[in-house]
CSV table of C-alpha atoms and ligand atoms in Angstrom, one decimal:
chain,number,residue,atom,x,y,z
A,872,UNK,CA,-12.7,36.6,41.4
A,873,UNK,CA,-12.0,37.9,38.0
A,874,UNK,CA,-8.7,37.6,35.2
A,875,UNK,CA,-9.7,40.2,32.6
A,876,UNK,CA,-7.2,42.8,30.9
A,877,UNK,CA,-8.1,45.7,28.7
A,878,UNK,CA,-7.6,45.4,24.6
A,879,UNK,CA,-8.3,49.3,24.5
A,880,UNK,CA,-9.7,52.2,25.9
A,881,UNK,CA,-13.6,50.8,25.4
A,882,UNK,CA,-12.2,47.1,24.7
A,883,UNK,CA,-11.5,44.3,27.6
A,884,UNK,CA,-10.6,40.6,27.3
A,885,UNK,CA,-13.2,38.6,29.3
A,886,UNK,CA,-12.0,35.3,28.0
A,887,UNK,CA,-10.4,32.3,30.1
A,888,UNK,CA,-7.2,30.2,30.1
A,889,UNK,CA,-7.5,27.0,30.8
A,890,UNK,CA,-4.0,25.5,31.8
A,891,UNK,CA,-5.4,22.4,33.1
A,892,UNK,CA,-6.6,20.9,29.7
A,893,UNK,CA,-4.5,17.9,28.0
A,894,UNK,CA,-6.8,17.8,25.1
A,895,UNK,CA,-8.5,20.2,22.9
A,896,UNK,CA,-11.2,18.6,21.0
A,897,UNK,CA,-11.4,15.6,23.3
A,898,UNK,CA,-7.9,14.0,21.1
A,899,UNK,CA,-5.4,16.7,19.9
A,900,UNK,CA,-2.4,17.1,22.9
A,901,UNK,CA,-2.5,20.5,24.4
A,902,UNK,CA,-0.7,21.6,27.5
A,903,UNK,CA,-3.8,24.1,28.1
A,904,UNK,CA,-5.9,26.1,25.7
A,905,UNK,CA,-7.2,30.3,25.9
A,906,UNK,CA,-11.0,30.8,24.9
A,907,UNK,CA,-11.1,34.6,24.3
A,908,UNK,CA,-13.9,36.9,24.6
A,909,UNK,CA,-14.1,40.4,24.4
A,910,UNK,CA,-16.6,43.1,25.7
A,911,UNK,CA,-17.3,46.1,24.4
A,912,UNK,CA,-18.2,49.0,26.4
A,913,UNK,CA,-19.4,52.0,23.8
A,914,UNK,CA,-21.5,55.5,24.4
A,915,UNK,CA,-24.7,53.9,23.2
A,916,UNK,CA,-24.2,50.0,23.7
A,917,UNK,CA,-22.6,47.3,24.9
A,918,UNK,CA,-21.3,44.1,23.2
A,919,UNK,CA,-20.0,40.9,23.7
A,920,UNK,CA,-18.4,38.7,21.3
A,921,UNK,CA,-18.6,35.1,21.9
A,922,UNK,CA,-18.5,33.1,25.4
A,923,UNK,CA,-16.4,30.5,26.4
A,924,UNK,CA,-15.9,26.2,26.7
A,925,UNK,CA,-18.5,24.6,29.3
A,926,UNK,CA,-15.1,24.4,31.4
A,927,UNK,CA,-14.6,27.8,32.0
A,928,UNK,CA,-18.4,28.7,32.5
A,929,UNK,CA,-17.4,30.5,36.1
A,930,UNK,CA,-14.6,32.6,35.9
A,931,UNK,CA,-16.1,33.3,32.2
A,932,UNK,CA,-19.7,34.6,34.1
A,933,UNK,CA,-17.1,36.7,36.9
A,934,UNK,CA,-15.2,38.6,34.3
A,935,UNK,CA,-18.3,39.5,32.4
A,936,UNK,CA,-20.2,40.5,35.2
A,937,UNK,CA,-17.0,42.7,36.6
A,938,UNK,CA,-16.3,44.0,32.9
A,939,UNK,CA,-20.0,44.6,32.8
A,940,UNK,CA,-19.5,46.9,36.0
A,941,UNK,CA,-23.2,47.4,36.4
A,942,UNK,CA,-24.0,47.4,32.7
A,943,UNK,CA,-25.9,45.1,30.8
A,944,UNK,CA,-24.9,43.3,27.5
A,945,UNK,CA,-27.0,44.9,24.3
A,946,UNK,CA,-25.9,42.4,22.0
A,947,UNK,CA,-24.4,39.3,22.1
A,948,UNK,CA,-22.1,38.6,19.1
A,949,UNK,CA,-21.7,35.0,17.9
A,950,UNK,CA,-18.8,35.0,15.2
A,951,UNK,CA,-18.5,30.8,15.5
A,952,UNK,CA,-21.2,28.5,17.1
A,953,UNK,CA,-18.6,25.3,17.8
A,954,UNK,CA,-19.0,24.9,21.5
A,955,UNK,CA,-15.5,25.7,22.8
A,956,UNK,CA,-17.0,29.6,22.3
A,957,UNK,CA,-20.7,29.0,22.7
A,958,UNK,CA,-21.1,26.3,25.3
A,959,UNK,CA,-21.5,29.1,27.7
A,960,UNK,CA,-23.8,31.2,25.8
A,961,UNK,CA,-27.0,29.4,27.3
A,962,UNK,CA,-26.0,30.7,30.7
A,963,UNK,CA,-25.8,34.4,29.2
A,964,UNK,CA,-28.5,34.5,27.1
A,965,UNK,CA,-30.5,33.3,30.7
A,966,UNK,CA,-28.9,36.2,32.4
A,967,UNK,CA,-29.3,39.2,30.3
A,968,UNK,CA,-32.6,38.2,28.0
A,969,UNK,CA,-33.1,41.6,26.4
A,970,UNK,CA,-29.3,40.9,25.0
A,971,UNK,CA,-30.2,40.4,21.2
A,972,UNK,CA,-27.7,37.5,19.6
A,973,UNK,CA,-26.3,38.3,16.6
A,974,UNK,CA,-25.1,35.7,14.0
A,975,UNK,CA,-25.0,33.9,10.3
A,976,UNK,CA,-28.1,32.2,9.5
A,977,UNK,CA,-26.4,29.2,9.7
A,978,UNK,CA,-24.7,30.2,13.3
A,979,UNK,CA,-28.4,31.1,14.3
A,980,UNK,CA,-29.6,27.6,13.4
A,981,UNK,CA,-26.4,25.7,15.3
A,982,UNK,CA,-27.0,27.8,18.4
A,983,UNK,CA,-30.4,26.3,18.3
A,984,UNK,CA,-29.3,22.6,17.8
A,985,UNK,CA,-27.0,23.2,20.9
A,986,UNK,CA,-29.2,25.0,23.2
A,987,UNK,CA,-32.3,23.5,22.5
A,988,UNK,CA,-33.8,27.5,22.6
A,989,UNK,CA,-35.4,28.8,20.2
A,990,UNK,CA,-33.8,32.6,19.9
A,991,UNK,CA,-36.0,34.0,16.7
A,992,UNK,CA,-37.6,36.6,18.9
A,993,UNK,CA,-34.0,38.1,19.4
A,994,UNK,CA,-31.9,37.3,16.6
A,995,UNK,CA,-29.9,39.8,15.0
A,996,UNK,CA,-29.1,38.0,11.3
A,997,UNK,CA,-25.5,39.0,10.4
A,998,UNK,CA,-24.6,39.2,6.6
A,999,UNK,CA,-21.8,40.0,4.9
A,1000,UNK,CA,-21.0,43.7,5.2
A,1001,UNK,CA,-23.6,44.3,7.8
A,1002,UNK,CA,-22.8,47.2,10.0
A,1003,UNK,CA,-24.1,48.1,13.3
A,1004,UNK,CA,-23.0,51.3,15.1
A,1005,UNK,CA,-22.9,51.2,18.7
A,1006,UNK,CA,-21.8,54.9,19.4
A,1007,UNK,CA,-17.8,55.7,18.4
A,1008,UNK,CA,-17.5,52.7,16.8
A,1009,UNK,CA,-18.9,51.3,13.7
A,1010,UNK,CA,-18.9,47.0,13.7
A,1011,UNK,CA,-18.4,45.6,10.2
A,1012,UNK,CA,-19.5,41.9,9.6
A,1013,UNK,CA,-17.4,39.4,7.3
A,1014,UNK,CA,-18.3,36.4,6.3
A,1015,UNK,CA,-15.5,33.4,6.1
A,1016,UNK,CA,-17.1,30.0,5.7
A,1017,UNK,CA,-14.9,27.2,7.1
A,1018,UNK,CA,-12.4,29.4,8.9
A,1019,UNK,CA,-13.5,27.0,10.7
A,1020,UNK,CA,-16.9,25.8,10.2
A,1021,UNK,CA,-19.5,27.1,7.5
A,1022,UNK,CA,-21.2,29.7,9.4
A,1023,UNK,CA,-18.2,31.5,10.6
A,1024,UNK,CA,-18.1,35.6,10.6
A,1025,UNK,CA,-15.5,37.7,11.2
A,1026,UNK,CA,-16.0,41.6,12.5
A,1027,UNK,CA,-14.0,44.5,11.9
A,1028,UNK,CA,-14.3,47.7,14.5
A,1029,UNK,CA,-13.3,50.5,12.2
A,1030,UNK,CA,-13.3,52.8,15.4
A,1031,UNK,CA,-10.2,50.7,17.3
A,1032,UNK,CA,-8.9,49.0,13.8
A,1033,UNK,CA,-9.9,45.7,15.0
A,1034,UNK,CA,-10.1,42.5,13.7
A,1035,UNK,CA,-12.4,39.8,15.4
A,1036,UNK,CA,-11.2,37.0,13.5
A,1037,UNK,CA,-12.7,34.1,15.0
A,1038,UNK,CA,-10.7,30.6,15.0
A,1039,UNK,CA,-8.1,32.3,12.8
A,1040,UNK,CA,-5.0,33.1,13.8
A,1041,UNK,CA,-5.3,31.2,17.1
A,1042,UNK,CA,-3.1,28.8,18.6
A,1043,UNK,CA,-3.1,25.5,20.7
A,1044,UNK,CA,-1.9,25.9,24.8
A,1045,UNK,CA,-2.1,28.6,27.3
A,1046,UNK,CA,-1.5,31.8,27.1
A,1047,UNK,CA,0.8,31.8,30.4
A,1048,UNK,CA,-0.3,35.0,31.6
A,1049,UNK,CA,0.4,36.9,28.6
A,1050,UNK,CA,-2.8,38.3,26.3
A,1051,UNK,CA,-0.5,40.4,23.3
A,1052,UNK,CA,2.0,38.8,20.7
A,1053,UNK,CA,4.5,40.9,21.6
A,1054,UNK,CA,4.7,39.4,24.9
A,1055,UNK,CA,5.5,35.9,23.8
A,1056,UNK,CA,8.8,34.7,21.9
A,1057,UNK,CA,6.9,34.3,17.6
A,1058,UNK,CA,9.4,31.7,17.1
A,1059,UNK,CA,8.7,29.7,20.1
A,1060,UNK,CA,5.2,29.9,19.9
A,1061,UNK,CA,5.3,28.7,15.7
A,1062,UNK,CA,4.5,25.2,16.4
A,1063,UNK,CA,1.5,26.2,18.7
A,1064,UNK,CA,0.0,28.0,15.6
A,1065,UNK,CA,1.6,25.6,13.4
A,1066,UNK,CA,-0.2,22.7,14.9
A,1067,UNK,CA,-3.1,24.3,15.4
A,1068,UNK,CA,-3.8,26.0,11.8
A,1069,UNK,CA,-2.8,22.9,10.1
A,1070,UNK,CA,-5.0,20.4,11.7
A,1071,UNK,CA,-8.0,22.6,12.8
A,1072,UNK,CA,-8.3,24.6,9.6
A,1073,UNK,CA,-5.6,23.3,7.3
A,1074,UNK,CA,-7.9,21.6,4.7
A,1075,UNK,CA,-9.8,24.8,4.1
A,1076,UNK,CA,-7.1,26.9,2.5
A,1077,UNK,CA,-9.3,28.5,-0.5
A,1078,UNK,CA,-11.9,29.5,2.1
A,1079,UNK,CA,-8.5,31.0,4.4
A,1080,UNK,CA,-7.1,32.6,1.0
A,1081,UNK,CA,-10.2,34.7,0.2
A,1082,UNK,CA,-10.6,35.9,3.8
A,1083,UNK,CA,-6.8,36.9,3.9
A,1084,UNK,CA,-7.9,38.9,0.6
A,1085,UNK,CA,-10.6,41.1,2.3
A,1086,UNK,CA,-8.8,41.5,5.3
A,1087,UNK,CA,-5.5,42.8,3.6
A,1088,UNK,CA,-7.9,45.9,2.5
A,1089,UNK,CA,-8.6,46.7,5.5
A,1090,UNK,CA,-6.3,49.2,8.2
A,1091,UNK,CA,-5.8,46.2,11.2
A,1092,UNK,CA,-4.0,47.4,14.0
A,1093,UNK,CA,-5.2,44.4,16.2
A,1094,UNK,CA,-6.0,40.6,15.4
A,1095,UNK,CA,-8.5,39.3,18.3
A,1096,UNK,CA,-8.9,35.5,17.7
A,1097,UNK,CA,-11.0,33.1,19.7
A,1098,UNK,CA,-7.7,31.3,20.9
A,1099,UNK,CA,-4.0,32.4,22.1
A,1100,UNK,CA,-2.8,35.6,22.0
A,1101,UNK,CA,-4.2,39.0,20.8
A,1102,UNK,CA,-2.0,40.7,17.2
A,1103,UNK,CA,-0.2,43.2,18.1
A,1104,UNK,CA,3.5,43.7,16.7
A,1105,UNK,CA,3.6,40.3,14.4
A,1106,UNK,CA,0.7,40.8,12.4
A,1107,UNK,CA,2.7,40.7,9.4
A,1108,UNK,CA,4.9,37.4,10.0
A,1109,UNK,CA,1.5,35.2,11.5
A,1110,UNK,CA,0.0,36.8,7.8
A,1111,UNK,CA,2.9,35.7,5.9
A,1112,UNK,CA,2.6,32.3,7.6
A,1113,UNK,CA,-0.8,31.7,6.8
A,1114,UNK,CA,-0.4,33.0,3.6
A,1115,UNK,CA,1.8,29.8,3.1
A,1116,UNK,CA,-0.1,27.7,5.0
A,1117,UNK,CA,-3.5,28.4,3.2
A,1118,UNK,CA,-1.6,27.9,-0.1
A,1119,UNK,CA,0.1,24.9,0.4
A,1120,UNK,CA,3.5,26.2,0.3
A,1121,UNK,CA,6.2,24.7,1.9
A,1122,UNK,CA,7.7,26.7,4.8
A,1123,UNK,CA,11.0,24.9,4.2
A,1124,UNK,CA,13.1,23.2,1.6
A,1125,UNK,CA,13.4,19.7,3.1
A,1126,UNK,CA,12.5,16.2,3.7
A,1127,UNK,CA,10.0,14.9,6.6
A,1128,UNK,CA,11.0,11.1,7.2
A,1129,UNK,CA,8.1,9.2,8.6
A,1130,UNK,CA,8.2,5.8,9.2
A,1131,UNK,CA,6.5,3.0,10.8
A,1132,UNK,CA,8.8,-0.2,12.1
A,1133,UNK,CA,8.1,-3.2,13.5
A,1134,UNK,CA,11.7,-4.8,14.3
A,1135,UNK,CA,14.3,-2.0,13.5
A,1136,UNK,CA,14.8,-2.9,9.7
A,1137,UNK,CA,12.7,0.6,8.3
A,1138,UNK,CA,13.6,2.4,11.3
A,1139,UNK,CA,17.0,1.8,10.3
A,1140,UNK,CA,16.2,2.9,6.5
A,1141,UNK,CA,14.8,5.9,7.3
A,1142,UNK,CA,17.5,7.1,10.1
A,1143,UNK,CA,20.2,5.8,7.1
A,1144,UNK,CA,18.5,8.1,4.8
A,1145,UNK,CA,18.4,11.0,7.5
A,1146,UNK,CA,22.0,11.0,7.9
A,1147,UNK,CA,22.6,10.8,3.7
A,1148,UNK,CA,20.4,13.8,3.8
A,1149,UNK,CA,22.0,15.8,6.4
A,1150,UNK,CA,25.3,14.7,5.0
A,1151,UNK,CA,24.3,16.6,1.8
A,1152,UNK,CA,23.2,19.9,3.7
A,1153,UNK,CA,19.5,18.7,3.5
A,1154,UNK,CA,17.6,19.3,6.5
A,1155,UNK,CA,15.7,16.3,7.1
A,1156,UNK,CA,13.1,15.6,10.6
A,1157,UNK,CA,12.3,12.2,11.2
A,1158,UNK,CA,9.4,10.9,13.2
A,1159,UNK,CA,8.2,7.8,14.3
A,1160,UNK,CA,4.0,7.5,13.4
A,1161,UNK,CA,3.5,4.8,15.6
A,1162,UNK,CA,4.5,6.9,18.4
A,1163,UNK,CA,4.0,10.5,17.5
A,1164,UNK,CA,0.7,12.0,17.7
A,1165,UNK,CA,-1.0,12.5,13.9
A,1166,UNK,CA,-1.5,16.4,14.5
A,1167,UNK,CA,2.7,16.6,14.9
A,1168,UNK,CA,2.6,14.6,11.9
A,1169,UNK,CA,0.0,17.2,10.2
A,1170,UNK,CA,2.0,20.2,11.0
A,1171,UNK,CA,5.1,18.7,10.1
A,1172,UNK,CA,3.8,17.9,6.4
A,1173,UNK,CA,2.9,21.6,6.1
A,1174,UNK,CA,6.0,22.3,7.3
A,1175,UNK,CA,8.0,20.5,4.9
A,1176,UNK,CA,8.5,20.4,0.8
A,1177,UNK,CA,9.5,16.8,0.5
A,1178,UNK,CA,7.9,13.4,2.3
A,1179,UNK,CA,9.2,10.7,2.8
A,1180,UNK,CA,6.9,7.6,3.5
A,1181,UNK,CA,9.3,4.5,4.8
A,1182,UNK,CA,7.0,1.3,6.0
A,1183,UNK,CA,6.0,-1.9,6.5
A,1184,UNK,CA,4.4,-4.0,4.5
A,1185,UNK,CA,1.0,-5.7,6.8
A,1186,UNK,CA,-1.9,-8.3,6.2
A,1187,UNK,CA,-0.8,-7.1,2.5
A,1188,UNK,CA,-1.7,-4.1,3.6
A,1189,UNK,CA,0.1,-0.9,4.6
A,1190,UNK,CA,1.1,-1.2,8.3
A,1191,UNK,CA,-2.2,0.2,10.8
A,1192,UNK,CA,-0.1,3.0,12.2
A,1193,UNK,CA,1.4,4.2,8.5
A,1194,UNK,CA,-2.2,4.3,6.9
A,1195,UNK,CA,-3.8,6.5,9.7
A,1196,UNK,CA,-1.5,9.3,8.5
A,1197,UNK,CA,-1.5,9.0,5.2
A,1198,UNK,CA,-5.8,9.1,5.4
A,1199,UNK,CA,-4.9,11.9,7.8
A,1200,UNK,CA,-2.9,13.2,4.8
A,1201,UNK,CA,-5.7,12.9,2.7
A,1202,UNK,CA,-8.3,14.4,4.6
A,1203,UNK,CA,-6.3,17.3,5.4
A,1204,UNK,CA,-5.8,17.8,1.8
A,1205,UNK,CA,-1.8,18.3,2.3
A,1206,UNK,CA,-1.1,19.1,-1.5
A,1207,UNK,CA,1.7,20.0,-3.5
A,1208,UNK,CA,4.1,17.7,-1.7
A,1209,UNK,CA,6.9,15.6,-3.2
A,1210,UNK,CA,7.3,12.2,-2.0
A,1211,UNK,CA,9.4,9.3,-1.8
A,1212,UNK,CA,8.8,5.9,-0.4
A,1213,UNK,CA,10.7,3.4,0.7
A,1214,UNK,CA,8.6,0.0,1.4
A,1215,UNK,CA,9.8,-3.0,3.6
A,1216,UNK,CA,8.3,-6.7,3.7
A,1217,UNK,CA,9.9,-10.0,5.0
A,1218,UNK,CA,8.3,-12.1,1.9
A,1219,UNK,CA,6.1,-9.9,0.0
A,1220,UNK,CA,6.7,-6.0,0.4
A,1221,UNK,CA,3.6,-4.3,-1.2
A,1222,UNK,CA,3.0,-0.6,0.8
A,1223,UNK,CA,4.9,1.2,-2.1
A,1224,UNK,CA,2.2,0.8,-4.9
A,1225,UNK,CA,-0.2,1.0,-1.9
A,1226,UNK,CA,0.8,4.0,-0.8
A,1227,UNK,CA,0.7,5.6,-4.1
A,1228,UNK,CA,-2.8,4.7,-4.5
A,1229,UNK,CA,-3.8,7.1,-1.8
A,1230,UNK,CA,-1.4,9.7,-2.3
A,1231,UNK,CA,-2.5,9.9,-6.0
A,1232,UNK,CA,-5.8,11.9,-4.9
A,1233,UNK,CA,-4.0,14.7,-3.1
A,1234,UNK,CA,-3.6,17.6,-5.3
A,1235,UNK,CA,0.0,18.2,-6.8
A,1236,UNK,CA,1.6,15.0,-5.2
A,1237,UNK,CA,4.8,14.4,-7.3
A,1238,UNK,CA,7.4,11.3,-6.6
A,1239,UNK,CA,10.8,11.6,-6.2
A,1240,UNK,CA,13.5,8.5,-6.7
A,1241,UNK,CA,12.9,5.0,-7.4
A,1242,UNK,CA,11.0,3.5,-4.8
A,1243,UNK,CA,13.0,1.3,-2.4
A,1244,UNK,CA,12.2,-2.4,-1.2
A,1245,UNK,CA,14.1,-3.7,1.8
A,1246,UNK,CA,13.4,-7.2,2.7
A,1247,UNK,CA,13.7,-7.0,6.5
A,1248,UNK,CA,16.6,-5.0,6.4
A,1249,UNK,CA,18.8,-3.1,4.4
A,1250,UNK,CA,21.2,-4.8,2.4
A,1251,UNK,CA,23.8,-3.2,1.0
A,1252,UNK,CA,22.1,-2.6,-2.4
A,1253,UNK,CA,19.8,-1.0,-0.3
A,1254,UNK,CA,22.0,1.6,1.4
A,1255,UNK,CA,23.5,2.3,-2.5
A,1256,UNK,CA,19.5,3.0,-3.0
A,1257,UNK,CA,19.4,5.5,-0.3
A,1258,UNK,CA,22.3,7.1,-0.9
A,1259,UNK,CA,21.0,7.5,-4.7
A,1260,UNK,CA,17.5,8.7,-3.1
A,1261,UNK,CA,19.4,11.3,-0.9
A,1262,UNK,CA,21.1,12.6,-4.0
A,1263,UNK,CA,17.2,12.9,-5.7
A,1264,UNK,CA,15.5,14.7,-2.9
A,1265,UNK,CA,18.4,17.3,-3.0
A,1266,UNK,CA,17.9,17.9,-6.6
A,1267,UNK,CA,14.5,18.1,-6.1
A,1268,UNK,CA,14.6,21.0,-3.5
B,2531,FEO,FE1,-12.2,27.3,18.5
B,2531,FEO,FE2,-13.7,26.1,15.7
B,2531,FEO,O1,-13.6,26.5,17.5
């Protein structure tokens, strides 16, 4: 059994989609995830870049061994050592052991803390501009620290115009079949990379920004990521998009609304303000954090230029479901956000200056509007606060 597809003429994907999976990272929601790999087949050797999750070890091993049609892998390529692309490497490096593994320093050390092997005696080290010809085509080696982890590289082909660009540009869920961009709807996949990008890689836009740099002076007709599909026709808009994403810039001129409720009286707030908004040709989204997965939360904060935080006061403190985003916030370093609060409390409402306490160490945070204090629920002094906070977002777009 084998599910492999050619990239180009010396090219093929080997990689596996796993549509069963319902988490990725043993927590974010997935329906499915694709662990590519490619193989090279050149004049003088043969490469393979990366292997595949512990899950897909089988069908992994069948399509290299049928792309492999008889040959043997020269050099194993290791752009990113995080198991969902190594955890299969053991079982290579056991079948092929005159394949040498090529790496960072760093990758070469991780490889070792996973496998337990000690792989001096065939270590390739991999630094930035390294090049290694392996007939046609000439293989150029880029570093990009924490694109996702520190000892990430990134190869360029020269020959086929490729970029292997690691966890970049990859995307949560299956692939459905399909291995090129051009085969899938961009608009309907967004969210995928959205979500993805955002939680996975989100904090690390400086490192994202200076790879960007050296790949936009390079000729890439292809983007081959470690996850989703292959960049084919869109390579411009996912640029543009990360491009946004790595730099903190809103993709839309807006107002995310999350809020946490107890017995209606926020909920109510925040759908009150919502409607104000929408009223006023603002395009609000409002979600629930006690019942919406944080990485939706994440990607929606990217998403957005204004957020709006609308909770419960509890134990004095901020309500439990209401502080695990905001420290999500904070540790995925969403900057240059403006925010507005509204803060609720039967007897002693105290989120608000709470909430500005943690929101004061993300880069660029600005506030907009008075903060507002409903005592259970809103009165009507409260609704004339919302309408007046609906009429400060707008001019704050
Ligand atoms: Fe897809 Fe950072 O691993």
């Amino acid at each position: 059994m084998h599910i492999v597809r050619k990239v180009t003429d010396d090219i093929t994907w080997i990689g596996s989609d796993d549509s069963k999976v319902r988490t990725f990272e043993d927590h974010y929601p997935v329906d499915g995830m694709t662990y590519n790999s490619y193989l090279l087949k050149d004049t003088e050797k043969t490469v393979l870049f990366d292997t595949c999750d512990k899950s897909q070890n089988k069908i992994f091993l069948d399509n290299l061994k049928y792309a492999l049609d008889g040959r043997k892998p020269d050099i194993i390529v290791v752009h990113h050592a995080e198991p969902d692309h190594s955890a299969t490497l053991e079982f290579v490096m056991s079948l092929y052991p005159d394949a040498k593994i090529a790496s960072s320093a760093q990758a070469k050390k991780m490889i070792e803390q996973f496998t337990g092997v000690d792989i001096s005696d065939r270590h390739i080290l991999l630094k930035e501009g390294t090049e290694i010809s392996t007939g046609k085509h000439t293989l150029k080696f880029i570093s990009a620290p924490m694109v996702h982890w520190p000892e990430v590289m990134m190869t360029y082909d020269s020959c086929d115009k490729i970029l292997f660009s690691a966890d970049a540009f990859g995307k949560f869920g299956s692939r459905n079949g399909k291995l090129f961009d051009g085969e899938v709807s961009f608009d309907s996949e967004l969210e995928n990379h959205r979500r993805y990008y955002t939680n996975i890689v989100g904090k690390y836009g400086t490192q994202v920004m200076s790879v960007l740099k050296k790949a936009g002076l390079l000729d890439i007709k292809l983007i081959c990521p470690l996850h989703g599909y292959i960049w084919r026709d869109k390579i411009s808009d996912i640029i543009e998009k990360y491009s946004k994403w790595a730099s903190y810039e809103p993709e839309i001129k807006g107002a995310f609304i999350a809020y946490s409720s107890v017995y209606g009286g926020t909920q109510e707030a925040a759908e009150y303000l919502a409607n104000k908004l929408s009223e006023n040709g603002v395009d609000a989204l409002i979600k629930d954090v006690s019942h919406t997965d944080k990485s939706y939360l994440i990607s929606s904060s990217f998403k957005y230029s204004n957020i709006v935080i609308a909770t419960t006061t509890y134990n004095c403190e901020i309500f439990e479901t209401m502080n695990e985003f905001l420290s999500c916030l904070v540790s995925h370093a969403v900057k240059n956000r403006k925010y507005s609060i509204i803060e609720n409390g039967s007897w002693a409402p105290a989120a608000g200056k709470l909430i500005k306490e943690k929101l004061d160490g993300l880069g660029g945070s600005e506030y907009v509007g008075n903060t507002v204090t409903i005592k259970s629920f809103p009165s009507d002094e409260n609704l004339a606060e919302l309408d007046k906070l609906a009429s400060d977002i707008k001019s704050s777009l």
